[in-house]
PDB file of C-alpha atoms in Angstrom:
ATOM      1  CA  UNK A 145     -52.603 -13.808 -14.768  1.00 68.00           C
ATOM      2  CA  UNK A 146     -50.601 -13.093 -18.358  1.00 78.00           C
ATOM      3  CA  UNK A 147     -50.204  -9.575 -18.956  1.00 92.00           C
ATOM      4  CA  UNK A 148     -48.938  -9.790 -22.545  1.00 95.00           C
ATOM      5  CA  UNK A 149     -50.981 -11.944 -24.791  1.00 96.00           C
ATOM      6  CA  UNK A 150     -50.083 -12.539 -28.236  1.00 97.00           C
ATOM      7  CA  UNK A 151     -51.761 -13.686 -31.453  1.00 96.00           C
ATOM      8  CA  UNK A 152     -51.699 -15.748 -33.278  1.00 97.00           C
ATOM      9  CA  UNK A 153     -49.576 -18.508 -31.461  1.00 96.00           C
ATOM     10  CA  UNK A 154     -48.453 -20.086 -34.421  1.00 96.00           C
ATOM     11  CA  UNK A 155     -48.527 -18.878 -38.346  1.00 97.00           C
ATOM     12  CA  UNK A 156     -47.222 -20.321 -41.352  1.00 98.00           C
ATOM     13  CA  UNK A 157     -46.598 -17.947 -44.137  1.00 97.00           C
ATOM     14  CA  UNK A 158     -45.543 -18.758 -47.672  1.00 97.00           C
ATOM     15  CA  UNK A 159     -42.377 -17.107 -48.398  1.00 97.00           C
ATOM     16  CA  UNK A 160     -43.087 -13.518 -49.718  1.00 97.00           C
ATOM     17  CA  UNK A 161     -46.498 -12.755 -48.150  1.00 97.00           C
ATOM     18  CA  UNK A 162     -46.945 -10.214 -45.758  1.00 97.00           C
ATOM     19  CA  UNK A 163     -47.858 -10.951 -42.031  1.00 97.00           C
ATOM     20  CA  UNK A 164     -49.024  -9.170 -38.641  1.00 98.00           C
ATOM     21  CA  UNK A 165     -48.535 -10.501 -35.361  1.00 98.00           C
ATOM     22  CA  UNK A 166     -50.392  -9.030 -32.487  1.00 98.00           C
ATOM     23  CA  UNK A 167     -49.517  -7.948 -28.698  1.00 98.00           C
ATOM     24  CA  UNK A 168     -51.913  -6.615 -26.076  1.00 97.00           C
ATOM     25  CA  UNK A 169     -51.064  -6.160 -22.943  1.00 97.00           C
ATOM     26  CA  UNK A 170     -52.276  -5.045 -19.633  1.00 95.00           C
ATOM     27  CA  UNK A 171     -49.062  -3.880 -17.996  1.00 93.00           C
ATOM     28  CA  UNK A 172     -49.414  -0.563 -15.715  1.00 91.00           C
ATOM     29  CA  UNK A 173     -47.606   1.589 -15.897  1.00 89.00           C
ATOM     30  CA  UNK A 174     -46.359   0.647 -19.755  1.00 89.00           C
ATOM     31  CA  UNK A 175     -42.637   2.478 -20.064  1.00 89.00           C
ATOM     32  CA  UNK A 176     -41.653   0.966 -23.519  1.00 91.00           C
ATOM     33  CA  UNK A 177     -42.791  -1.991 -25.493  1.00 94.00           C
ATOM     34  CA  UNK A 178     -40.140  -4.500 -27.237  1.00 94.00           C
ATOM     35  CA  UNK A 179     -40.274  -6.777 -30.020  1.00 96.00           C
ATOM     36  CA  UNK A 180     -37.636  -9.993 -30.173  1.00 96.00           C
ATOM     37  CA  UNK A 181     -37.154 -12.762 -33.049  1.00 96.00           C
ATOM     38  CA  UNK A 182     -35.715 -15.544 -31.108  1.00 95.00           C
ATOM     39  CA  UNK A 183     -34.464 -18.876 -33.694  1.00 95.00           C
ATOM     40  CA  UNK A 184     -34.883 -22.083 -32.581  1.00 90.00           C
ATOM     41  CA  UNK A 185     -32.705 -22.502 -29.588  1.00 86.00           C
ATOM     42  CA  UNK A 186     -31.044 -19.315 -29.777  1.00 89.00           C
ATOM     43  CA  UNK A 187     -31.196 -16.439 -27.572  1.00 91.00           C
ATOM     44  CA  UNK A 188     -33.686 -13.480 -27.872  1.00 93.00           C
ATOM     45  CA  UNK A 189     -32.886 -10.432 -30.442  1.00 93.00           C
ATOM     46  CA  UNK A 190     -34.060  -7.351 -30.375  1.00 91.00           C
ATOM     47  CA  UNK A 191     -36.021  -5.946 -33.207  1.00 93.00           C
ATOM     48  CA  UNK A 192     -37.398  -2.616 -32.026  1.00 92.00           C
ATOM     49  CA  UNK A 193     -38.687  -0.797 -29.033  1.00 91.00           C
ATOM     50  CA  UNK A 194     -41.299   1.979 -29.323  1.00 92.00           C
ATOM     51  CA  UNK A 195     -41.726   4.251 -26.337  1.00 88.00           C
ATOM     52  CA  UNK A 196     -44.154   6.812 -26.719  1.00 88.00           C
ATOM     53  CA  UNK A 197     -47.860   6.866 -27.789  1.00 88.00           C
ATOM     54  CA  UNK A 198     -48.534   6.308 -31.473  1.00 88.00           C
ATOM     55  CA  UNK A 199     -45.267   5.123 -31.881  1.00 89.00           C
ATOM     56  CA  UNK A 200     -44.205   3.604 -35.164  1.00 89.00           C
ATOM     57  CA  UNK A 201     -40.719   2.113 -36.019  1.00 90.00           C
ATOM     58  CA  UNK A 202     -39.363   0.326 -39.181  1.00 89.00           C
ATOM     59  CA  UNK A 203     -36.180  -1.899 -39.336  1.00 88.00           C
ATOM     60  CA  UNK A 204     -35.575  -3.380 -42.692  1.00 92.00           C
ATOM     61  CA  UNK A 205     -38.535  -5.908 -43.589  1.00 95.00           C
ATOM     62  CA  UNK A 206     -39.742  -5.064 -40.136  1.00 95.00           C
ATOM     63  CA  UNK A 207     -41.902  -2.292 -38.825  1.00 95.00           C
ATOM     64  CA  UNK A 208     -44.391  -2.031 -35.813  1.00 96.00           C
ATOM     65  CA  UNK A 209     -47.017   0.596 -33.954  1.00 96.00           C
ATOM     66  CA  UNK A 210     -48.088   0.866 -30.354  1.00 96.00           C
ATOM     67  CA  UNK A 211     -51.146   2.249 -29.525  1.00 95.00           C
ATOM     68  CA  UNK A 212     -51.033   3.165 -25.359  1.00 93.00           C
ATOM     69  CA  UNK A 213     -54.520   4.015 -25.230  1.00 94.00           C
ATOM     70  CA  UNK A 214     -55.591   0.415 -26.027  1.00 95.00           C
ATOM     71  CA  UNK A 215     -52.294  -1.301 -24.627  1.00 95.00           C
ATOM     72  CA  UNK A 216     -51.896  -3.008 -28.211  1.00 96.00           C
ATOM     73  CA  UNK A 217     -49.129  -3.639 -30.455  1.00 97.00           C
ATOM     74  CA  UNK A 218     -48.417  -5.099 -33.813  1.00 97.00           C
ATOM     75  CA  UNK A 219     -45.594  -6.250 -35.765  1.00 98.00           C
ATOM     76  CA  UNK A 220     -45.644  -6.214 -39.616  1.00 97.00           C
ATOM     77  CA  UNK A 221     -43.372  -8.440 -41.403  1.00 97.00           C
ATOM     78  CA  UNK A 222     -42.901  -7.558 -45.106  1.00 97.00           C
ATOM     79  CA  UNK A 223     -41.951  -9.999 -48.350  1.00 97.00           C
ATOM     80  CA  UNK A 224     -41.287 -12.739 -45.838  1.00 97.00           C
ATOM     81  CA  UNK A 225     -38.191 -14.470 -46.175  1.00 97.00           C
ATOM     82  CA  UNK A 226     -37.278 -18.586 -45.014  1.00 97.00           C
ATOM     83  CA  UNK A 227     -35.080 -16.983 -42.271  1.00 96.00           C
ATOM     84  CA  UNK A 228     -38.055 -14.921 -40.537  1.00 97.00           C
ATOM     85  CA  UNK A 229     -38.890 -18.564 -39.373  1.00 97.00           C
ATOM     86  CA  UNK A 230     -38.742 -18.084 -35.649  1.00 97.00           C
ATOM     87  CA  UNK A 231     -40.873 -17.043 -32.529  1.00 97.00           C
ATOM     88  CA  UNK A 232     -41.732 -13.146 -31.902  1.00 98.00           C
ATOM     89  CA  UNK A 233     -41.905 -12.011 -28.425  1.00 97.00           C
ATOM     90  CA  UNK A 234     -43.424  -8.899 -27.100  1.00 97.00           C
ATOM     91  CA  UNK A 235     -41.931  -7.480 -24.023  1.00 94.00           C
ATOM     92  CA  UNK A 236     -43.532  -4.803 -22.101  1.00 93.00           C
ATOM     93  CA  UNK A 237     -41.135  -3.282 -19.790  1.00 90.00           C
ATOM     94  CA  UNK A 238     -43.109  -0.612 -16.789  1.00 88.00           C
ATOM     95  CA  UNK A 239     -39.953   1.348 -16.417  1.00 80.00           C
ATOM     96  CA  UNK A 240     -37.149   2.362 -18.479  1.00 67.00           C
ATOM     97  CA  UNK A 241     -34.764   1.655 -16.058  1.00 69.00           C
ATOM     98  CA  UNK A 242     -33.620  -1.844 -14.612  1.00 66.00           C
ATOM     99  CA  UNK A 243     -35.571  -0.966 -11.467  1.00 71.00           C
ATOM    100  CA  UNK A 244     -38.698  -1.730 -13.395  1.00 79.00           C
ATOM    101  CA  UNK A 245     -39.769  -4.990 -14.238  1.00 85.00           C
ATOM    102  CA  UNK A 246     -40.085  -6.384 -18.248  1.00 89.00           C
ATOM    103  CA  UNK A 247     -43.300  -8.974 -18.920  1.00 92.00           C
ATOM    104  CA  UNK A 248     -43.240 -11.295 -21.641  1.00 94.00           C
ATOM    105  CA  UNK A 249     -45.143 -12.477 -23.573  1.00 95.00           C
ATOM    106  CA  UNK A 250     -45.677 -16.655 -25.117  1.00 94.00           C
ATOM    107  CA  UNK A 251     -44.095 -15.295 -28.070  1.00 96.00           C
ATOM    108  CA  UNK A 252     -45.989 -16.334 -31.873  1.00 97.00           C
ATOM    109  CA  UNK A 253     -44.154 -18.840 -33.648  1.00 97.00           C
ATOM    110  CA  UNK A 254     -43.950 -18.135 -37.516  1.00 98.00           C
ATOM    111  CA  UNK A 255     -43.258 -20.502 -40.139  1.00 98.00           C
ATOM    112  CA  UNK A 256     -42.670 -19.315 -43.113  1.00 97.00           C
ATOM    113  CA  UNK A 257     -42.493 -21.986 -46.502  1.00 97.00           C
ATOM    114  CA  UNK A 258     -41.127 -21.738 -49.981  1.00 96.00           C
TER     115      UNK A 258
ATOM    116  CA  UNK B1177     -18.029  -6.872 -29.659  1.00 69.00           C
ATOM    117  CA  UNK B1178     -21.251  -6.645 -27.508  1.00 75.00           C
ATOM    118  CA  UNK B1179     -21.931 -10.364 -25.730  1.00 90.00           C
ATOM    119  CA  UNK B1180     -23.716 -12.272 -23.438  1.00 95.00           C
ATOM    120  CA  UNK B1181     -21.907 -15.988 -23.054  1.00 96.00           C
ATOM    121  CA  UNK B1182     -23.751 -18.570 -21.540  1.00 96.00           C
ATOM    122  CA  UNK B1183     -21.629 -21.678 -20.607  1.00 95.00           C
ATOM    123  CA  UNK B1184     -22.990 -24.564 -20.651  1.00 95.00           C
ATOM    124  CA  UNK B1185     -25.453 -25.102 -23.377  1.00 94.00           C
ATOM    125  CA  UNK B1186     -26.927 -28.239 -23.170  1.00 96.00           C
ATOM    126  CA  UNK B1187     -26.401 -29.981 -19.437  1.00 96.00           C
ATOM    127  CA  UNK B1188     -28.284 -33.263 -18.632  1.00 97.00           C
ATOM    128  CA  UNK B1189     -28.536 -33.908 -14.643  1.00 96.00           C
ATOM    129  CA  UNK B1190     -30.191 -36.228 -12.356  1.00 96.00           C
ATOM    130  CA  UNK B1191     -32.450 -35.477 -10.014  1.00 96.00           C
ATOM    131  CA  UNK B1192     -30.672 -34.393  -6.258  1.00 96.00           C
ATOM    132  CA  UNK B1193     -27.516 -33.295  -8.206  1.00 96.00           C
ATOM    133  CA  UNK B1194     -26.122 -29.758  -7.804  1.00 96.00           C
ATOM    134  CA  UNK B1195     -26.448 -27.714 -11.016  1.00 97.00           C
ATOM    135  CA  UNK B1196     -24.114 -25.146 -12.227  1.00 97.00           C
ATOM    136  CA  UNK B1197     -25.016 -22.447 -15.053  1.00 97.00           C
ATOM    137  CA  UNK B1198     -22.664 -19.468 -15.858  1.00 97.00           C
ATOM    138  CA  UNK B1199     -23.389 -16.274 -17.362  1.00 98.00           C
ATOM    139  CA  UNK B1200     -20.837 -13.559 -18.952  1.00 97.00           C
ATOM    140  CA  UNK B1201     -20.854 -10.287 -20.486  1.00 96.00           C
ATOM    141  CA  UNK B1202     -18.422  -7.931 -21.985  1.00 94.00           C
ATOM    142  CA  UNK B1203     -20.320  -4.638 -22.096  1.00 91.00           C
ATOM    143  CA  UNK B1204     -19.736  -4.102 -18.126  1.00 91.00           C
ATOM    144  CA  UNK B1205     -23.110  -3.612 -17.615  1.00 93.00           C
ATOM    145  CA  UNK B1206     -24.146  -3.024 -14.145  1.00 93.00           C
ATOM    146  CA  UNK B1207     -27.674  -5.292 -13.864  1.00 92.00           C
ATOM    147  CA  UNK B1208     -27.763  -9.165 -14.951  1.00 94.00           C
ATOM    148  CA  UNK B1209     -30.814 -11.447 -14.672  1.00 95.00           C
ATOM    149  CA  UNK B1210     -31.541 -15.075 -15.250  1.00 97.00           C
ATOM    150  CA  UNK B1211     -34.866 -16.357 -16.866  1.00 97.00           C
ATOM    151  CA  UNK B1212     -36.528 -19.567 -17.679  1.00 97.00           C
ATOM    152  CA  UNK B1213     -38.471 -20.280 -20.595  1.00 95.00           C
ATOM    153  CA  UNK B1214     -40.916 -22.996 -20.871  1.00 94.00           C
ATOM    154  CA  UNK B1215     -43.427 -24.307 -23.276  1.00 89.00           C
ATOM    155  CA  UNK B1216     -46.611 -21.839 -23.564  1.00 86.00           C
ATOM    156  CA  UNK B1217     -44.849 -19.429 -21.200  1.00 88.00           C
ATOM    157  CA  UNK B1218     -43.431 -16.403 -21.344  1.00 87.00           C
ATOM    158  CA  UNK B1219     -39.792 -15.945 -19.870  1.00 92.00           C
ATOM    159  CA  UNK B1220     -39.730 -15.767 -15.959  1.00 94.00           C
ATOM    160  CA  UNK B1221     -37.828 -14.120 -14.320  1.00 94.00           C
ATOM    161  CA  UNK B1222     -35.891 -15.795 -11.419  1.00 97.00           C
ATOM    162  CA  UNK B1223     -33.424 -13.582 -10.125  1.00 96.00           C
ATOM    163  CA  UNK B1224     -32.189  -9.965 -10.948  1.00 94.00           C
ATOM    164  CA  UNK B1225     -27.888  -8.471  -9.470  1.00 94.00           C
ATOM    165  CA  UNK B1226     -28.123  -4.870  -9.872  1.00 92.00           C
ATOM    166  CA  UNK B1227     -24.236  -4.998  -9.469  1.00 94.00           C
ATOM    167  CA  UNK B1228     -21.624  -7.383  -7.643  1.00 96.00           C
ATOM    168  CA  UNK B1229     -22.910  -8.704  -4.715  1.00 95.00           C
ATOM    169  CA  UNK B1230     -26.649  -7.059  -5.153  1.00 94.00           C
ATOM    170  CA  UNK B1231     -29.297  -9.655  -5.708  1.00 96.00           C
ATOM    171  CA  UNK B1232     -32.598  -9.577  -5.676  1.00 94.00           C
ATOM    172  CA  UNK B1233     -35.136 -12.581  -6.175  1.00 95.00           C
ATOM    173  CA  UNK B1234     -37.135 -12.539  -9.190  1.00 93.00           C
ATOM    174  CA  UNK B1235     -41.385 -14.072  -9.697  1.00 92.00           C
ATOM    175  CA  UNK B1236     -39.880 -17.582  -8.998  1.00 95.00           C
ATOM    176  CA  UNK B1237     -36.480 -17.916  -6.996  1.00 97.00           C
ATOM    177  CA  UNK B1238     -37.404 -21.182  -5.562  1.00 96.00           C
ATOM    178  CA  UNK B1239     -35.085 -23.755  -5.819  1.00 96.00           C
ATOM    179  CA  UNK B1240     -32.265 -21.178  -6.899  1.00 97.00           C
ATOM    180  CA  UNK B1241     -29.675 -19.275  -5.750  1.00 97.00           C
ATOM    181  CA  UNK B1242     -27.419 -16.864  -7.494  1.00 98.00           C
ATOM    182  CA  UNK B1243     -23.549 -15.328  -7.127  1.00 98.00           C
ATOM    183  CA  UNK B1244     -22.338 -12.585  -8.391  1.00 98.00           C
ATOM    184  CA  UNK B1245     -19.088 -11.546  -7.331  1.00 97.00           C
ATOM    185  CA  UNK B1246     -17.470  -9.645 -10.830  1.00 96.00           C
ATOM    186  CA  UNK B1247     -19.328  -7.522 -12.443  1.00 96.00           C
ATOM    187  CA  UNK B1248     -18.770  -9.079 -16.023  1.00 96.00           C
ATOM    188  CA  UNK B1249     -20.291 -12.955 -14.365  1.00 97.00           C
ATOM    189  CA  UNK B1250     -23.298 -14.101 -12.877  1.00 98.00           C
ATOM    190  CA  UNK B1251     -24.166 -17.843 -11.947  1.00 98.00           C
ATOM    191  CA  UNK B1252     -27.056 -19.520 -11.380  1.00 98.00           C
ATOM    192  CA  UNK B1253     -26.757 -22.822  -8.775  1.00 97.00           C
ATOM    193  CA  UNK B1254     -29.132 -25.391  -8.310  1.00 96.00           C
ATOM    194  CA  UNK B1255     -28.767 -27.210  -4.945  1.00 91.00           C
ATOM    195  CA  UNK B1256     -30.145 -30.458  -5.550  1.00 93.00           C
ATOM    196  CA  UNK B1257     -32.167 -29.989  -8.680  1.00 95.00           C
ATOM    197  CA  UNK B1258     -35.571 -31.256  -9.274  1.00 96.00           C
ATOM    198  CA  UNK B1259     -36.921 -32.336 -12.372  1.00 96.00           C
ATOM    199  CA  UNK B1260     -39.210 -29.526 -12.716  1.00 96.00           C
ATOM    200  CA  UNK B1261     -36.614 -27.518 -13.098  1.00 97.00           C
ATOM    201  CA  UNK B1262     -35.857 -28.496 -16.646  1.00 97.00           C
ATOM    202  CA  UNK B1263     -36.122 -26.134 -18.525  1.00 97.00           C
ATOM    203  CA  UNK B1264     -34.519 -23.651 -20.958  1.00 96.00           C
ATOM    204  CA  UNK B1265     -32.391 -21.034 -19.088  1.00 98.00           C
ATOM    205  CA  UNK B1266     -31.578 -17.579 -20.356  1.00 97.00           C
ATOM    206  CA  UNK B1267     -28.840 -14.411 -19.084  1.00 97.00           C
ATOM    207  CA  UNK B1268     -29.767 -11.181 -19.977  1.00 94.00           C
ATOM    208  CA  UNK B1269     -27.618  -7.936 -18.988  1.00 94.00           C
ATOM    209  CA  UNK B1270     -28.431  -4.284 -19.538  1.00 89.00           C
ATOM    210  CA  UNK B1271     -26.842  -0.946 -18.172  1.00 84.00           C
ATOM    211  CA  UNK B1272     -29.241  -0.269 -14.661  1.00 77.00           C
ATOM    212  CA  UNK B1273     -30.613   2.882 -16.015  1.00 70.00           C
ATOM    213  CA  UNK B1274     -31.419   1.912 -19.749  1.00 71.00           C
ATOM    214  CA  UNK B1275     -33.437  -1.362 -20.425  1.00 69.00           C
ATOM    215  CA  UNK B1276     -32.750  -0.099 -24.078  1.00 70.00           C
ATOM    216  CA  UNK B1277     -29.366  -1.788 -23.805  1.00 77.00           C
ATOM    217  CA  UNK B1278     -30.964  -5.019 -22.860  1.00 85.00           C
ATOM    218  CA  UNK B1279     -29.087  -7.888 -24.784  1.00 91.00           C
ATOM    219  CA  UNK B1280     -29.451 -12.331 -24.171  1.00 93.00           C
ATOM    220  CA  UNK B1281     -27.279 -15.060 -24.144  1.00 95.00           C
ATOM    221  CA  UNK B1282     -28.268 -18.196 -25.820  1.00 94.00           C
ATOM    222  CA  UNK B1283     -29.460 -20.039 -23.333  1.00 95.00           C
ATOM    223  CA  UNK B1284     -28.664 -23.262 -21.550  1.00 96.00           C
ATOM    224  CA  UNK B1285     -30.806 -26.102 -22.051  1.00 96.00           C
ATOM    225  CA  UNK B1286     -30.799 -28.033 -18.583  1.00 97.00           C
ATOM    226  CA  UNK B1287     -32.776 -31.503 -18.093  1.00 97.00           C
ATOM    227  CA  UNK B1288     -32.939 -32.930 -14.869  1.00 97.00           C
ATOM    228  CA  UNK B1289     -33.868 -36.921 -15.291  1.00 95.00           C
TER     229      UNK B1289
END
Protein backbone atom coordinates (compact mmCIF):
# COMPACT_ATOMS: atom_id res chain seq x y z
CA UNK A 1 0.00 0.00 0.00
CA UNK A 2 1.42 3.82 -0.91
CA UNK A 3 2.32 5.62 2.06
CA UNK A 4 2.86 9.04 0.46
CA UNK A 5 0.10 10.17 -1.76
CA UNK A 6 0.24 13.28 -3.58
CA UNK A 7 -2.17 15.71 -5.26
CA UNK A 8 -2.80 16.71 -7.74
CA UNK A 9 -0.92 14.31 -10.21
CA UNK A 10 -0.64 16.66 -12.84
CA UNK A 11 -1.21 20.73 -12.93
CA UNK A 12 -0.74 23.18 -15.49
CA UNK A 13 -0.22 26.66 -14.31
CA UNK A 14 0.02 29.80 -16.39
CA UNK A 15 3.25 31.39 -15.82
CA UNK A 16 2.97 33.77 -12.75
CA UNK A 17 0.09 32.19 -10.78
CA UNK A 18 0.54 30.78 -7.60
CA UNK A 19 0.19 26.95 -6.91
CA UNK A 20 -0.01 24.26 -3.95
CA UNK A 21 0.82 20.80 -4.27
CA UNK A 22 -0.20 18.41 -1.60
CA UNK A 23 1.53 15.34 0.38
CA UNK A 24 -0.08 13.09 2.97
CA UNK A 25 1.39 10.41 4.17
CA UNK A 26 1.01 7.57 6.50
CA UNK A 27 4.62 6.79 7.35
CA UNK A 28 5.28 5.76 11.20
CA UNK A 29 7.38 6.86 12.72
CA UNK A 30 7.73 10.28 10.37
CA UNK A 31 11.60 11.60 11.11
CA UNK A 32 11.66 14.42 8.42
CA UNK A 33 9.67 15.13 5.34
CA UNK A 34 11.48 16.19 1.87
CA UNK A 35 10.44 18.00 -1.06
CA UNK A 36 12.39 17.34 -4.68
CA UNK A 37 11.84 19.13 -8.24
CA UNK A 38 13.08 16.53 -10.53
CA UNK A 39 13.23 17.94 -14.69
CA UNK A 40 12.45 15.76 -17.21
CA UNK A 41 15.03 13.07 -17.17
CA UNK A 42 17.17 14.51 -14.66
CA UNK A 43 17.93 13.42 -11.29
CA UNK A 44 16.00 14.43 -8.08
CA UNK A 45 16.86 17.96 -6.25
CA UNK A 46 16.28 18.82 -3.12
CA UNK A 47 14.13 21.73 -2.26
CA UNK A 48 13.60 21.61 1.50
CA UNK A 49 13.22 19.29 4.40
CA UNK A 50 11.14 20.22 7.47
CA UNK A 51 11.67 18.17 10.59
CA UNK A 52 9.71 19.13 13.39
CA UNK A 53 5.94 19.74 13.95
CA UNK A 54 4.53 22.91 12.45
CA UNK A 55 7.40 23.25 10.48
CA UNK A 56 7.57 25.91 7.82
CA UNK A 57 10.52 26.58 5.38
CA UNK A 58 10.94 29.08 2.44
CA UNK A 59 13.59 28.81 -0.39
CA UNK A 60 13.31 31.51 -2.93
CA UNK A 61 9.83 31.15 -4.87
CA UNK A 62 9.44 28.09 -2.74
CA UNK A 63 8.08 27.57 0.72
CA UNK A 64 6.26 24.57 2.46
CA UNK A 65 4.53 23.44 6.06
CA UNK A 66 4.19 20.06 7.67
CA UNK A 67 1.63 19.42 9.90
CA UNK A 68 2.65 15.85 12.02
CA UNK A 69 -0.55 15.64 13.64
CA UNK A 70 -2.37 15.03 10.31
CA UNK A 71 0.76 13.51 8.41
CA UNK A 72 0.20 16.31 5.63
CA UNK A 73 2.36 18.50 3.72
CA UNK A 74 2.18 21.21 1.17
CA UNK A 75 4.35 22.95 -1.14
CA UNK A 76 3.62 26.55 -2.29
CA UNK A 77 5.10 27.71 -5.42
CA UNK A 78 5.04 31.52 -5.87
CA UNK A 79 4.94 33.82 -9.34
CA UNK A 80 5.55 30.62 -11.24
CA UNK A 81 8.17 30.68 -13.65
CA UNK A 82 8.53 28.29 -17.30
CA UNK A 83 11.43 26.52 -15.47
CA UNK A 84 9.24 25.28 -12.35
CA UNK A 85 7.99 22.86 -15.16
CA UNK A 86 8.89 19.56 -13.59
CA UNK A 87 7.57 16.77 -11.18
CA UNK A 88 7.55 17.42 -7.19
CA UNK A 89 8.21 14.54 -5.02
CA UNK A 90 7.54 14.20 -1.39
CA UNK A 91 9.79 11.98 0.53
CA UNK A 92 9.07 10.92 3.96
CA UNK A 93 12.07 9.55 5.54
CA UNK A 94 11.18 7.44 9.38
CA UNK A 95 14.65 8.11 10.59
CA UNK A 96 17.17 10.69 10.24
CA UNK A 97 19.79 8.45 9.80
CA UNK A 98 20.53 6.04 6.75
CA UNK A 99 19.37 3.19 8.99
CA UNK A 100 15.86 4.38 8.40
CA UNK A 101 14.09 3.93 5.37
CA UNK A 102 12.81 7.17 2.91
CA UNK A 103 9.12 6.55 1.05
CA UNK A 104 8.27 8.31 -1.95
CA UNK A 105 5.87 9.50 -3.21
CA UNK A 106 4.33 9.45 -7.42
CA UNK A 107 5.57 12.85 -7.44
CA UNK A 108 2.87 15.83 -9.15
CA UNK A 109 3.88 16.84 -12.43
CA UNK A 110 3.50 20.71 -13.03
CA UNK A 111 3.28 22.43 -16.19
CA UNK A 112 3.52 25.68 -16.15
CA UNK A 113 2.61 27.95 -19.71
CA UNK A 114 3.35 31.43 -20.87
CA UNK B 1 32.00 20.09 -6.12
CA UNK B 2 29.32 17.80 -4.50
CA UNK B 3 28.31 14.80 -7.23
CA UNK B 4 26.66 11.81 -7.87
CA UNK B 5 27.81 10.38 -11.59
CA UNK B 6 25.84 7.88 -13.08
CA UNK B 7 27.50 6.19 -16.15
CA UNK B 8 25.66 5.09 -18.51
CA UNK B 9 22.69 7.18 -19.29
CA UNK B 10 20.74 5.75 -21.79
CA UNK B 11 21.61 1.73 -22.36
CA UNK B 12 19.35 -0.35 -24.70
CA UNK B 13 19.71 -4.32 -24.00
CA UNK B 14 18.10 -7.43 -25.06
CA UNK B 15 16.47 -9.61 -23.12
CA UNK B 16 19.06 -12.55 -21.36
CA UNK B 17 21.96 -10.00 -21.67
CA UNK B 18 24.02 -9.02 -18.60
CA UNK B 19 23.49 -5.36 -17.64
CA UNK B 20 25.99 -3.09 -16.18
CA UNK B 21 25.09 0.37 -14.36
CA UNK B 22 27.75 2.39 -12.40
CA UNK B 23 27.35 4.81 -9.75
CA UNK B 24 30.02 7.50 -8.32
CA UNK B 25 30.31 10.05 -5.78
CA UNK B 26 32.81 12.52 -4.62
CA UNK B 27 31.55 13.54 -1.18
CA UNK B 28 32.92 10.08 0.41
CA UNK B 29 29.84 9.40 1.79
CA UNK B 30 29.57 6.25 3.65
CA UNK B 31 25.80 4.82 2.45
CA UNK B 32 24.82 4.50 -1.44
CA UNK B 33 21.52 3.13 -2.77
CA UNK B 34 20.06 2.35 -6.13
CA UNK B 35 16.32 3.05 -7.05
CA UNK B 36 14.00 2.53 -9.89
CA UNK B 37 11.46 4.79 -11.01
CA UNK B 38 8.56 3.85 -13.04
CA UNK B 39 5.47 5.37 -14.42
CA UNK B 40 2.78 6.13 -11.51
CA UNK B 41 5.34 4.94 -8.95
CA UNK B 42 7.23 6.27 -6.53
CA UNK B 43 11.09 5.45 -6.48
CA UNK B 44 11.89 1.87 -5.12
CA UNK B 45 14.32 1.11 -3.52
CA UNK B 46 16.41 -1.96 -4.61
CA UNK B 47 19.43 -2.14 -2.73
CA UNK B 48 21.12 0.00 0.07
CA UNK B 49 25.81 -0.39 0.93
CA UNK B 50 26.16 1.19 4.18
CA UNK B 51 29.97 1.20 3.30
CA UNK B 52 32.40 -1.03 1.07
CA UNK B 53 31.44 -4.36 1.05
CA UNK B 54 28.04 -3.80 3.29
CA UNK B 55 24.92 -4.46 1.32
CA UNK B 56 21.74 -4.83 2.16
CA UNK B 57 18.66 -5.67 -0.19
CA UNK B 58 16.19 -3.06 -0.63
CA UNK B 59 11.72 -3.58 -1.23
CA UNK B 60 12.67 -5.27 -4.60
CA UNK B 61 16.26 -6.87 -5.06
CA UNK B 62 15.04 -9.43 -7.42
CA UNK B 63 16.78 -9.81 -10.40
CA UNK B 64 19.77 -7.61 -9.00
CA UNK B 65 22.82 -7.75 -7.48
CA UNK B 66 25.12 -5.05 -6.31
CA UNK B 67 29.21 -4.44 -5.66
CA UNK B 68 30.64 -2.19 -3.80
CA UNK B 69 34.16 -2.46 -3.26
CA UNK B 70 35.44 1.63 -2.96
CA UNK B 71 33.73 3.65 -1.07
CA UNK B 72 33.35 6.53 -3.75
CA UNK B 73 31.48 3.49 -6.47
CA UNK B 74 28.63 1.38 -6.37
CA UNK B 75 27.29 -0.87 -9.34
CA UNK B 76 24.30 -2.29 -10.05
CA UNK B 77 24.47 -5.81 -12.36
CA UNK B 78 21.79 -7.39 -14.04
CA UNK B 79 22.43 -11.11 -14.76
CA UNK B 80 20.41 -11.80 -17.63
CA UNK B 81 17.97 -8.95 -17.71
CA UNK B 82 14.34 -9.20 -18.28
CA UNK B 83 12.29 -6.83 -19.93
CA UNK B 84 10.51 -5.80 -16.92
CA UNK B 85 13.32 -4.47 -15.78
CA UNK B 86 13.23 -1.41 -17.96
CA UNK B 87 13.06 1.12 -16.30
CA UNK B 88 14.62 4.42 -15.13
CA UNK B 89 17.48 3.80 -12.62
CA UNK B 90 18.66 6.25 -10.02
CA UNK B 91 22.10 6.45 -7.32
CA UNK B 92 21.62 8.28 -4.41
CA UNK B 93 24.46 8.71 -1.60
CA UNK B 94 24.23 10.38 1.79
CA UNK B 95 26.61 10.42 4.93
CA UNK B 96 25.04 7.10 7.19
CA UNK B 97 24.03 9.29 9.99
CA UNK B 98 22.41 12.36 8.12
CA UNK B 99 19.75 11.65 5.35
CA UNK B 100 19.98 15.56 5.23
CA UNK B 101 23.00 15.11 2.98
CA UNK B 102 21.05 12.95 0.66
CA UNK B 103 22.00 13.97 -3.02
CA UNK B 104 20.97 11.84 -6.84
CA UNK B 105 22.58 11.12 -9.85
CA UNK B 106 20.77 11.51 -13.04
CA UNK B 107 19.73 8.43 -13.69
CA UNK B 108 20.24 5.75 -16.29
CA UNK B 109 17.58 5.01 -18.58
CA UNK B 110 17.86 1.12 -19.29
CA UNK B 111 15.42 -0.74 -21.89
CA UNK B 112 15.58 -4.26 -22.17
CA UNK B 113 13.90 -5.33 -25.77
Amino acid sequence: KTQVEQSPQSLVVRQGENCVLQCNYSVTPDNHLRWFKQDTGKGLVSLTVLVHENDKTSNGRYSATLDKDAKHSTLHITATLLDDTATYICVVGDRGSALGRLHFGAGTQLIVIP
Amino acid sequence: DMKVTQMPRYLIKRMGENVLLECGQDMSHETMYWYRQDPGLGLQLIYISYDVDSNSEGDIPKGYRVSRKKREHFSLILDSAKTNQTSVYFCASSLRGNQNTLYFGAGTRLSVL
